[in-house]
Short mmCIF file of C-alpha atoms in Angstrom, two decimals:
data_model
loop_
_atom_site.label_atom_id
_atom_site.label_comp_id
_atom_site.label_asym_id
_atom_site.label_seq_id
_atom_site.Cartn_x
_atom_site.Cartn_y
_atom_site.Cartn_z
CA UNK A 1285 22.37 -2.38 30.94
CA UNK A 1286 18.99 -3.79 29.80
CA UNK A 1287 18.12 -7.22 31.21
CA UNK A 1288 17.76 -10.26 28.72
CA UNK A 1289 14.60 -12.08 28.82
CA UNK A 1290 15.52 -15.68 29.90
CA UNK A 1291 15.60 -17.99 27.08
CA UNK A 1292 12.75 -21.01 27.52
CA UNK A 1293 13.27 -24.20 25.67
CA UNK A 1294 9.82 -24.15 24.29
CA UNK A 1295 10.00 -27.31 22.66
CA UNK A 1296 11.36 -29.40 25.41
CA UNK A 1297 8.16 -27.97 27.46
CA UNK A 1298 5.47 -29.03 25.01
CA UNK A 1299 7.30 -32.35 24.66
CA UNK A 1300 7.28 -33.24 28.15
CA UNK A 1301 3.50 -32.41 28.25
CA UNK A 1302 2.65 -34.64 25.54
CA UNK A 1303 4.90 -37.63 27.43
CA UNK A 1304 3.26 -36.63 30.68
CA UNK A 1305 -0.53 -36.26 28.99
CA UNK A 1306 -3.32 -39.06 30.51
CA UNK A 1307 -6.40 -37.45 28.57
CA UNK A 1308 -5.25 -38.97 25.65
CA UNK A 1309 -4.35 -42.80 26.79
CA UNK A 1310 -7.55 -42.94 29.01
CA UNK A 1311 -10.13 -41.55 25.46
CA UNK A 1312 -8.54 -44.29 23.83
CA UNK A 1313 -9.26 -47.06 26.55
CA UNK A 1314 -12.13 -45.78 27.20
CA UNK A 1315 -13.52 -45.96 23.44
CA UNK A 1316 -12.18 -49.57 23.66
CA UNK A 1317 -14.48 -50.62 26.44
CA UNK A 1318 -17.10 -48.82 24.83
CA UNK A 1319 -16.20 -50.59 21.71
CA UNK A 1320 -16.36 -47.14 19.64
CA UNK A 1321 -14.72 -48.35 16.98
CA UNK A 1322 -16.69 -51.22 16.26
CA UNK A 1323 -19.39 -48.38 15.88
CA UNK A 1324 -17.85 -47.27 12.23
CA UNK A 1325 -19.18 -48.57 9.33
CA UNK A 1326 -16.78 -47.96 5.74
CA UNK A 1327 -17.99 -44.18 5.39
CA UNK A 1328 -18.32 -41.53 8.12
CA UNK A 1329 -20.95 -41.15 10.59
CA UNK A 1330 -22.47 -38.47 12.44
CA UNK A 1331 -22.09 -38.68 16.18
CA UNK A 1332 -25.52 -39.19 16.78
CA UNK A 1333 -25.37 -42.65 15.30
CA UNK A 1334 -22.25 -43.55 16.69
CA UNK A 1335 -23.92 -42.87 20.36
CA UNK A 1336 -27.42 -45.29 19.69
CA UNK A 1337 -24.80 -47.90 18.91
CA UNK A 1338 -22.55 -47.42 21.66
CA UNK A 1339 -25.27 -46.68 24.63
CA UNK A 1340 -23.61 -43.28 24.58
CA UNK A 1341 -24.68 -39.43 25.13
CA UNK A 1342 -23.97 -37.95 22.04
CA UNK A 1343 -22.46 -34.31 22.98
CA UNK A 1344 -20.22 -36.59 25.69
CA UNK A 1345 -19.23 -39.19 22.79
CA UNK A 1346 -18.70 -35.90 20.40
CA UNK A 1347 -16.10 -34.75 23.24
CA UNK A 1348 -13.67 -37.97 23.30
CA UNK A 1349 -13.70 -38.56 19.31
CA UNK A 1350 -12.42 -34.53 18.95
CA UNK A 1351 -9.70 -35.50 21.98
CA UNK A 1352 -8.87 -39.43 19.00
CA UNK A 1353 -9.49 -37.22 16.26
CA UNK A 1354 -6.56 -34.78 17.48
CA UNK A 1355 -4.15 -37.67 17.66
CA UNK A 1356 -5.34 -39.35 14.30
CA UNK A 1357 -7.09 -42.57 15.43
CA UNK A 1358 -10.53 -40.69 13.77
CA UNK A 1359 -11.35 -38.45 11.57
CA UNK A 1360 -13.96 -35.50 11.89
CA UNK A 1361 -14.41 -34.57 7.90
CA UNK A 1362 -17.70 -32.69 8.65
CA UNK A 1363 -18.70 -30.75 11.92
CA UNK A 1364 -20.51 -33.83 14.04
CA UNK A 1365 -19.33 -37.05 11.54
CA UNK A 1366 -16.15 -39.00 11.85
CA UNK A 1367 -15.04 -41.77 10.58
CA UNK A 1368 -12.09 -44.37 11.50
CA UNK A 1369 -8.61 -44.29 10.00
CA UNK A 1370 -6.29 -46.81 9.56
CA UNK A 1371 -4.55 -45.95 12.95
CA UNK A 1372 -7.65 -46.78 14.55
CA UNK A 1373 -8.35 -49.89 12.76
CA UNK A 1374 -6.85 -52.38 15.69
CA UNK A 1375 -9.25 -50.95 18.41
CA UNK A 1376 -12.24 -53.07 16.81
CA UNK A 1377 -12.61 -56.08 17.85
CA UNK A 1378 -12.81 -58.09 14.16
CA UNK A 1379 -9.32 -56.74 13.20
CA UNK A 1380 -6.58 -59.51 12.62
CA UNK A 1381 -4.27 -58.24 15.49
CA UNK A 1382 -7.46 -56.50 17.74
CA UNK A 1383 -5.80 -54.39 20.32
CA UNK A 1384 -9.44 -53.69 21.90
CA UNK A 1385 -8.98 -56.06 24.92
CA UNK A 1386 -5.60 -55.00 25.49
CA UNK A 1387 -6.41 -51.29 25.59
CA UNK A 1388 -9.46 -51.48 27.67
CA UNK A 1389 -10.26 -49.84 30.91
CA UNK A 1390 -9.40 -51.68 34.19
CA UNK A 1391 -10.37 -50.43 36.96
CA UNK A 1392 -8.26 -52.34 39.31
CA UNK A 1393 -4.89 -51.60 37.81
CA UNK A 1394 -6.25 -48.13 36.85
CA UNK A 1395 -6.35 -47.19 40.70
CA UNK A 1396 -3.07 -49.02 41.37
CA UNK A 1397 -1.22 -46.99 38.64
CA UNK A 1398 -2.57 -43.78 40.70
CA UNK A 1399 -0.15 -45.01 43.63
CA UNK A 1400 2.80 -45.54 41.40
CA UNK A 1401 4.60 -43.90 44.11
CA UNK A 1402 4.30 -46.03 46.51
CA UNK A 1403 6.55 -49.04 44.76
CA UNK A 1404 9.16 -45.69 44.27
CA UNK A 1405 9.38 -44.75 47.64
CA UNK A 1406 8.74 -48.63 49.83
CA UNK A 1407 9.22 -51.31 47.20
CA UNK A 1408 5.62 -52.64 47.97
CA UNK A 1409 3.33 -52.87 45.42
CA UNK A 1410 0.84 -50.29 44.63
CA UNK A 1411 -1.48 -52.78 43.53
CA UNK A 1412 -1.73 -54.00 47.50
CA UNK A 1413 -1.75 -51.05 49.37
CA UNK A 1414 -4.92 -49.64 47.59
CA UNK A 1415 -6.51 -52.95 47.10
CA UNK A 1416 -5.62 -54.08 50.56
CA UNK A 1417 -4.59 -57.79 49.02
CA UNK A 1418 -2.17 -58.70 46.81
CA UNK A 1419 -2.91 -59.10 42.49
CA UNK A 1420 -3.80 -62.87 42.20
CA UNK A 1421 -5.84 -63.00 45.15
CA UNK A 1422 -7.52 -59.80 44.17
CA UNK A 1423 -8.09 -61.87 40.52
CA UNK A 1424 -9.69 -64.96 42.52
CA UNK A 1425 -12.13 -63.50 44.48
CA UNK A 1426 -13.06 -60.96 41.64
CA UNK A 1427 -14.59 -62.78 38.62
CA UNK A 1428 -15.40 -59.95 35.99
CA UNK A 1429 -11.38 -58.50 36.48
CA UNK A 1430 -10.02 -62.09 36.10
CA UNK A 1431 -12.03 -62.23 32.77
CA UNK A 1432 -11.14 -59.07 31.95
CA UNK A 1433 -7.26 -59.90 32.50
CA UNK A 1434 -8.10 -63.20 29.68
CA UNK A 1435 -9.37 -61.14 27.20
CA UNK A 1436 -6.24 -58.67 27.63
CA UNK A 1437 -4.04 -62.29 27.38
CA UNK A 1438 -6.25 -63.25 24.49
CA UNK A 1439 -5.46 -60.11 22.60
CA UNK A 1440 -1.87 -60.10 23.58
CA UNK A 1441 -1.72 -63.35 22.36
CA UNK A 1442 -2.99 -62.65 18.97
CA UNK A 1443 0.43 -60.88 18.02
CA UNK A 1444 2.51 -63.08 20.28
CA UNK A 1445 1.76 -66.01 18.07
CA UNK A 1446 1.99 -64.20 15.09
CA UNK A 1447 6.00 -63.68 16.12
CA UNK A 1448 6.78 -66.17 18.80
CA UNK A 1449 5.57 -69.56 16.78
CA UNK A 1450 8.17 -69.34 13.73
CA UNK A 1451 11.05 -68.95 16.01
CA UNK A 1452 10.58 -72.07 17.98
CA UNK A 1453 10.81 -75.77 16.38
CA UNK A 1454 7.63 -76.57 18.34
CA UNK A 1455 6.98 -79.71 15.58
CA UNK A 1456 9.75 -81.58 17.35
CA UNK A 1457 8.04 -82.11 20.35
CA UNK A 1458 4.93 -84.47 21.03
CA UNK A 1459 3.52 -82.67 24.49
CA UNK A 1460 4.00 -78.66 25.22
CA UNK A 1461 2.57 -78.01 28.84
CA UNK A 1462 1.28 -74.05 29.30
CA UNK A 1463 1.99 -73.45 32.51
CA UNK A 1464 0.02 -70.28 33.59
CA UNK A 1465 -1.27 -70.20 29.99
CA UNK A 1466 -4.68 -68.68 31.10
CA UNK A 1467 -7.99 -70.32 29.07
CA UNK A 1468 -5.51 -71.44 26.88
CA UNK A 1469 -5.02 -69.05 23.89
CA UNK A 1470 -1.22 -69.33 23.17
CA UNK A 1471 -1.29 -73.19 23.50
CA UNK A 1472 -4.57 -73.74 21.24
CA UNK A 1473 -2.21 -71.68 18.33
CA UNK A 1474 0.76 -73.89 18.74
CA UNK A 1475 -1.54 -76.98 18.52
CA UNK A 1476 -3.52 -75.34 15.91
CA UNK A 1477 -0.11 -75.09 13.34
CA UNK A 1478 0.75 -79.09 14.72
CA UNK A 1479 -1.70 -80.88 14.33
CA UNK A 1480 0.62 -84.16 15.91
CA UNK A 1481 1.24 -81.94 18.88
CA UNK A 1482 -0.77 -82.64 21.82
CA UNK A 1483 -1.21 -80.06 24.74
CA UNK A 1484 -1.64 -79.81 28.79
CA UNK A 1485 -3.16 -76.44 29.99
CA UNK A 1486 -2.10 -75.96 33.15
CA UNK A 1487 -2.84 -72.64 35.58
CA UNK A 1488 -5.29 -71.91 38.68
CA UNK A 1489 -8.90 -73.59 38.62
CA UNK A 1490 -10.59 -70.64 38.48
CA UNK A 1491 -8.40 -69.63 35.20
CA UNK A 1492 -8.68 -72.85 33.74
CA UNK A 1493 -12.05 -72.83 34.10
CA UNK A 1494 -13.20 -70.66 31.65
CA UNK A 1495 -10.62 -72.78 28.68
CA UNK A 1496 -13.61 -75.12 27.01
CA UNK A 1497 -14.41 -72.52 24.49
CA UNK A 1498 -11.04 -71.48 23.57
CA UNK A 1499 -9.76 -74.80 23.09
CA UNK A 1500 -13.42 -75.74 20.77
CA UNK A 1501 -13.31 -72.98 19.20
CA UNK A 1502 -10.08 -73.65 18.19
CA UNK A 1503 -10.60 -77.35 17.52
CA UNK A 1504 -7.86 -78.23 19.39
CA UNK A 1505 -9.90 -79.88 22.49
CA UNK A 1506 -9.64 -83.54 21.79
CA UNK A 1507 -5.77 -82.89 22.07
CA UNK A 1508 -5.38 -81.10 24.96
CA UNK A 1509 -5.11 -81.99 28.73
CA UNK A 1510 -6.34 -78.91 31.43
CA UNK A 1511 -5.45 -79.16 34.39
CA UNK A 1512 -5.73 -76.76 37.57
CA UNK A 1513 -3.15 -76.26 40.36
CA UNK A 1514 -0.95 -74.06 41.19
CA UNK A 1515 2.82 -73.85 40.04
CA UNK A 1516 3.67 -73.28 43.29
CA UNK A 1517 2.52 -76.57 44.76
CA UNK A 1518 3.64 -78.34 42.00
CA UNK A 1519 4.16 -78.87 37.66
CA UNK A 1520 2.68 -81.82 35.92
CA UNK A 1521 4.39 -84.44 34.26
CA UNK A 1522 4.48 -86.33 30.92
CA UNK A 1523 5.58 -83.01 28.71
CA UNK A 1524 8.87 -82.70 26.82
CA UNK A 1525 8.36 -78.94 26.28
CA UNK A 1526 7.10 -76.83 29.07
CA UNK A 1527 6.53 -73.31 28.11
CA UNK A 1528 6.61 -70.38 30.80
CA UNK A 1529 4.77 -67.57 29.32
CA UNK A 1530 5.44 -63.95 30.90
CA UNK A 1531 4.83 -65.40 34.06
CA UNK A 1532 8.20 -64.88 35.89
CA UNK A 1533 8.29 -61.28 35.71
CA UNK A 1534 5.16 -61.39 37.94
CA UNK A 1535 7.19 -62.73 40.57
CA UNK A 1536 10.26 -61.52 42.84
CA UNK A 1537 13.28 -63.85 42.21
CA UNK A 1538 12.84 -66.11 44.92
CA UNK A 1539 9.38 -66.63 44.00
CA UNK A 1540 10.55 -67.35 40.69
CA UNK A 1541 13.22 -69.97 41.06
CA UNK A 1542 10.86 -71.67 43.64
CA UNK A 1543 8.43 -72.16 40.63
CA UNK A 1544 11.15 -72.91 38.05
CA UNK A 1545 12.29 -75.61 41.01
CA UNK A 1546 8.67 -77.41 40.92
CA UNK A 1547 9.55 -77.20 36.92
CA UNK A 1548 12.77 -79.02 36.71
CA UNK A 1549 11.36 -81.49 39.43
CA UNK A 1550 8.81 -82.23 36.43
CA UNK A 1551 10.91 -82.84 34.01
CA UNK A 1552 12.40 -85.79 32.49
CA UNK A 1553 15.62 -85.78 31.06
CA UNK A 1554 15.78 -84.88 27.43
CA UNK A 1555 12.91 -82.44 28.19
CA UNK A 1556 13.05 -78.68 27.55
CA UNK A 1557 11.80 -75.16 29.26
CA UNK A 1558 10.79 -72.27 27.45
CA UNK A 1559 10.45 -69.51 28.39
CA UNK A 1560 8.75 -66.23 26.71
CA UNK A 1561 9.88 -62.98 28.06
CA UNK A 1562 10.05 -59.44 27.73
CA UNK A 1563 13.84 -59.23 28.07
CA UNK A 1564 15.26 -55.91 29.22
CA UNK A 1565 18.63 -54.35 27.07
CA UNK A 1566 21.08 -52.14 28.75
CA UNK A 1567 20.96 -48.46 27.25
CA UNK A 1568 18.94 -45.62 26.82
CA UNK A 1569 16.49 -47.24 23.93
CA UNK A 1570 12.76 -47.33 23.69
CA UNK A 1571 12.42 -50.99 25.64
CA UNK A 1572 8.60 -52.13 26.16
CA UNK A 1573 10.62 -54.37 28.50
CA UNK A 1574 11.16 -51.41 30.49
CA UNK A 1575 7.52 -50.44 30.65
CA UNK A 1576 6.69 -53.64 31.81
CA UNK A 1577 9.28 -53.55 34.33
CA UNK A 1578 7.35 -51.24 36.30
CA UNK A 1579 3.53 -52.66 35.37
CA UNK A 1580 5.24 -55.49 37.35
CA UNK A 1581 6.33 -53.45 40.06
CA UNK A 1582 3.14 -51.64 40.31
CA UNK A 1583 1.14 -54.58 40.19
CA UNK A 1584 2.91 -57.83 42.13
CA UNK A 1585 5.97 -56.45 43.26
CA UNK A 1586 7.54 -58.61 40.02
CA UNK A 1587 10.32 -57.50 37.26
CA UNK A 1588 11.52 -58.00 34.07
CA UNK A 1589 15.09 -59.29 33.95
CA UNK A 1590 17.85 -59.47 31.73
CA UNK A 1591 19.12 -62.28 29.75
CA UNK A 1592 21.87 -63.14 32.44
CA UNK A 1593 19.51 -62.27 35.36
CA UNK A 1594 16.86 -65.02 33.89
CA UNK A 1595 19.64 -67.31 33.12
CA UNK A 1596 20.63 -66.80 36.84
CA UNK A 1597 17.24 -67.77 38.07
CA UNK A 1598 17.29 -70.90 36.05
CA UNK A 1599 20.65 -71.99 37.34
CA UNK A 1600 19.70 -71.68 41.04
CA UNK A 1601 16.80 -73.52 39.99
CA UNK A 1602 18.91 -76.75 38.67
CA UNK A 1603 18.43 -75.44 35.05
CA UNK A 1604 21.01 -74.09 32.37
CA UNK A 1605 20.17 -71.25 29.49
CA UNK A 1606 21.14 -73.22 26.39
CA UNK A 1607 19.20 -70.98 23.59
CA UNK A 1608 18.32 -67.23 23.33
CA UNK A 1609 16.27 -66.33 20.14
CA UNK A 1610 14.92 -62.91 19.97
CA UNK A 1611 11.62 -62.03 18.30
CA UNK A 1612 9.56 -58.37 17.73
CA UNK A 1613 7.67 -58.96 20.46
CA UNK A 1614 8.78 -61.63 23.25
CA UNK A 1615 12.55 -63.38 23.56
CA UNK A 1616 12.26 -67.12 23.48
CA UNK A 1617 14.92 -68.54 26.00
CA UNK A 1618 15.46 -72.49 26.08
CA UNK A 1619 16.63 -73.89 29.47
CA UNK A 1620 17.09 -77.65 30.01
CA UNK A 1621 18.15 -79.48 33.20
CA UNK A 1622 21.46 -79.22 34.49
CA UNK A 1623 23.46 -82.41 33.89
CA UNK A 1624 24.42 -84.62 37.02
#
């Protein structure tokens, strides 16, 4: 009897290498810090040009647009010229929703992504073994990766507030307090849609730092309060909403309630806690909650939780879950202080 052939599924195969492919997802981050396409003017270009405006070699340049132009984020209509589609409109930095910042290179978390295994196998973060300190320290003593980690917030923030702000009655409160809210981004776009709403910036010196622009710019300075310190230590007082901003999942659960327990401490009665999360859902679904579970496990040793397991945290912490409102992007969850 002749012997069959084995039957191969061939499309499972090139499926898996597409999901497994890196070339790709570093040529795009890498034209992001490079700000390729911020290059592009309306009509195409040859690559020559595109490399004087980039401080680029231009057979090296040609190489990574072929690798975009395969997955549609450029063009190449004639040999050497290319020119940006709509795909690749976010990556410059004047677009609306610019996802430049938030697709860029970073060295730091590039080399503790390489150790992914190590989380898998110990439960440490990768991020510490091949940094030999943990993420936040790593951020303090580095200056040009703490900026670089704003500008990702910045960018982030851009679509957060586009989804986040109409699902919140911010307008019924007189002081929101950012807690961890970075240079202040996300709290300069609430204030900017209230203009009776006053602010309080609150996060790490060395983060808050760097806010005086972003609140100017914004023309929300003269109504907002930074302050540094560290959640840890303590929250300030005089808010009625305090907003938590994906800063949980950067922490393991008692690290978490700790900090929600300086929060409650803060707050008077009638006052409210929101937080903005990335909430996991059970099931098999595409979850960017997911992905971000293990960013956080890569990076800090953090998670992201489900509903009941943040409502949890609050509860331990003296605070109740009273409101869940999902959005497109982040779930708002209202906690207030637990009566008696």
């Amino acid at each position: 009897m002749a012997q069959q052939t084995p039957r191969y599924d061939l499309d499972s195969v090139v499926r898996l290498a597409e999901l497994a492919d890196y070339i790709v997802p570093f040529a795009i981050r890498t034209a992001c810090s490079l700000g390729v396409a911020d290059a592009f003017d309306d009509g195409p270009a040859p690559v020559e040009t595109l490399a004087e405006r980039t401080g680029t070699q231009a057979p090296a340049l040609l190489r990574l647009l072929r690798v975009l132009a395969s997955r549609g984020i450029v063009a190449e209509p004639e040999p050497g010229e290319f020119t940006l589609t709509g795909l690749g409109r976010p990556l410059r930095a004047d677009h609306p929703l610019s996802l430049r910042d938030t697709h860029s290179l970073f060295a730091a978390d590039v080399l503790a992504w390489s150790r992914l295994d190590v989380p898998v196998r110990t439960g440490a973060p990768a991020f510490d073994v091949v940094h030999g300190t943990d993420y936040w320290t790593h951020l303090a003593a580095n200056p040009d990766d703490s900026a670089s980690v704003d500008r990702w917030m910045r960018g982030a923030n851009r679509l957060h507030l586009r989804t986040v702000l109409p699902a919140y009655p911010w307008g019924t409160a007189s002081t929101v307090a950012d807690l961890g809210g970075g240079t202040g981004g996300f709290l300069a776009g609430i204030l900017g849609r209230h203009p009776r709403l006053r602010g309080m910036l609150y996060d790490l010196p060395h983060v808050v730092s760097g806010a005086g622009p972003v609140l100017t710019g914004a023309g929300v300075a003269d109504r907002c309060a930074v302050l540094g310190g560290d959640l840890f230590d303590r929250a300030p007082r005089g808010a009625d909403v305090y907003v938590l901003k994906t800063v949980l999942p950067g922490f393991t659960d008692d690290e978490a309630v700790r900090l929600l327990g300086n929060v409650a401490e803060a707050m008077e009665p009638g006052a409210r806690l929101v937080l903005l999360e990335a909430v996991r859902v059970p099931g098999d679904a595409y979850d960017v909650a997911k992905l971000f579970d293990v960013h956080t496990m890569v990076l800090t040793g953090g998670r992201h939780r489900t509903r009941e397991q943040n409502a949890a945290l609050l509860e331990r912490a003296g605070l109740r879950l009273v409101r869940v409102v999902p959005t497109a992007t982040l779930t708002v969850l209202e906690g207030e202080l637990t009566a008696g």
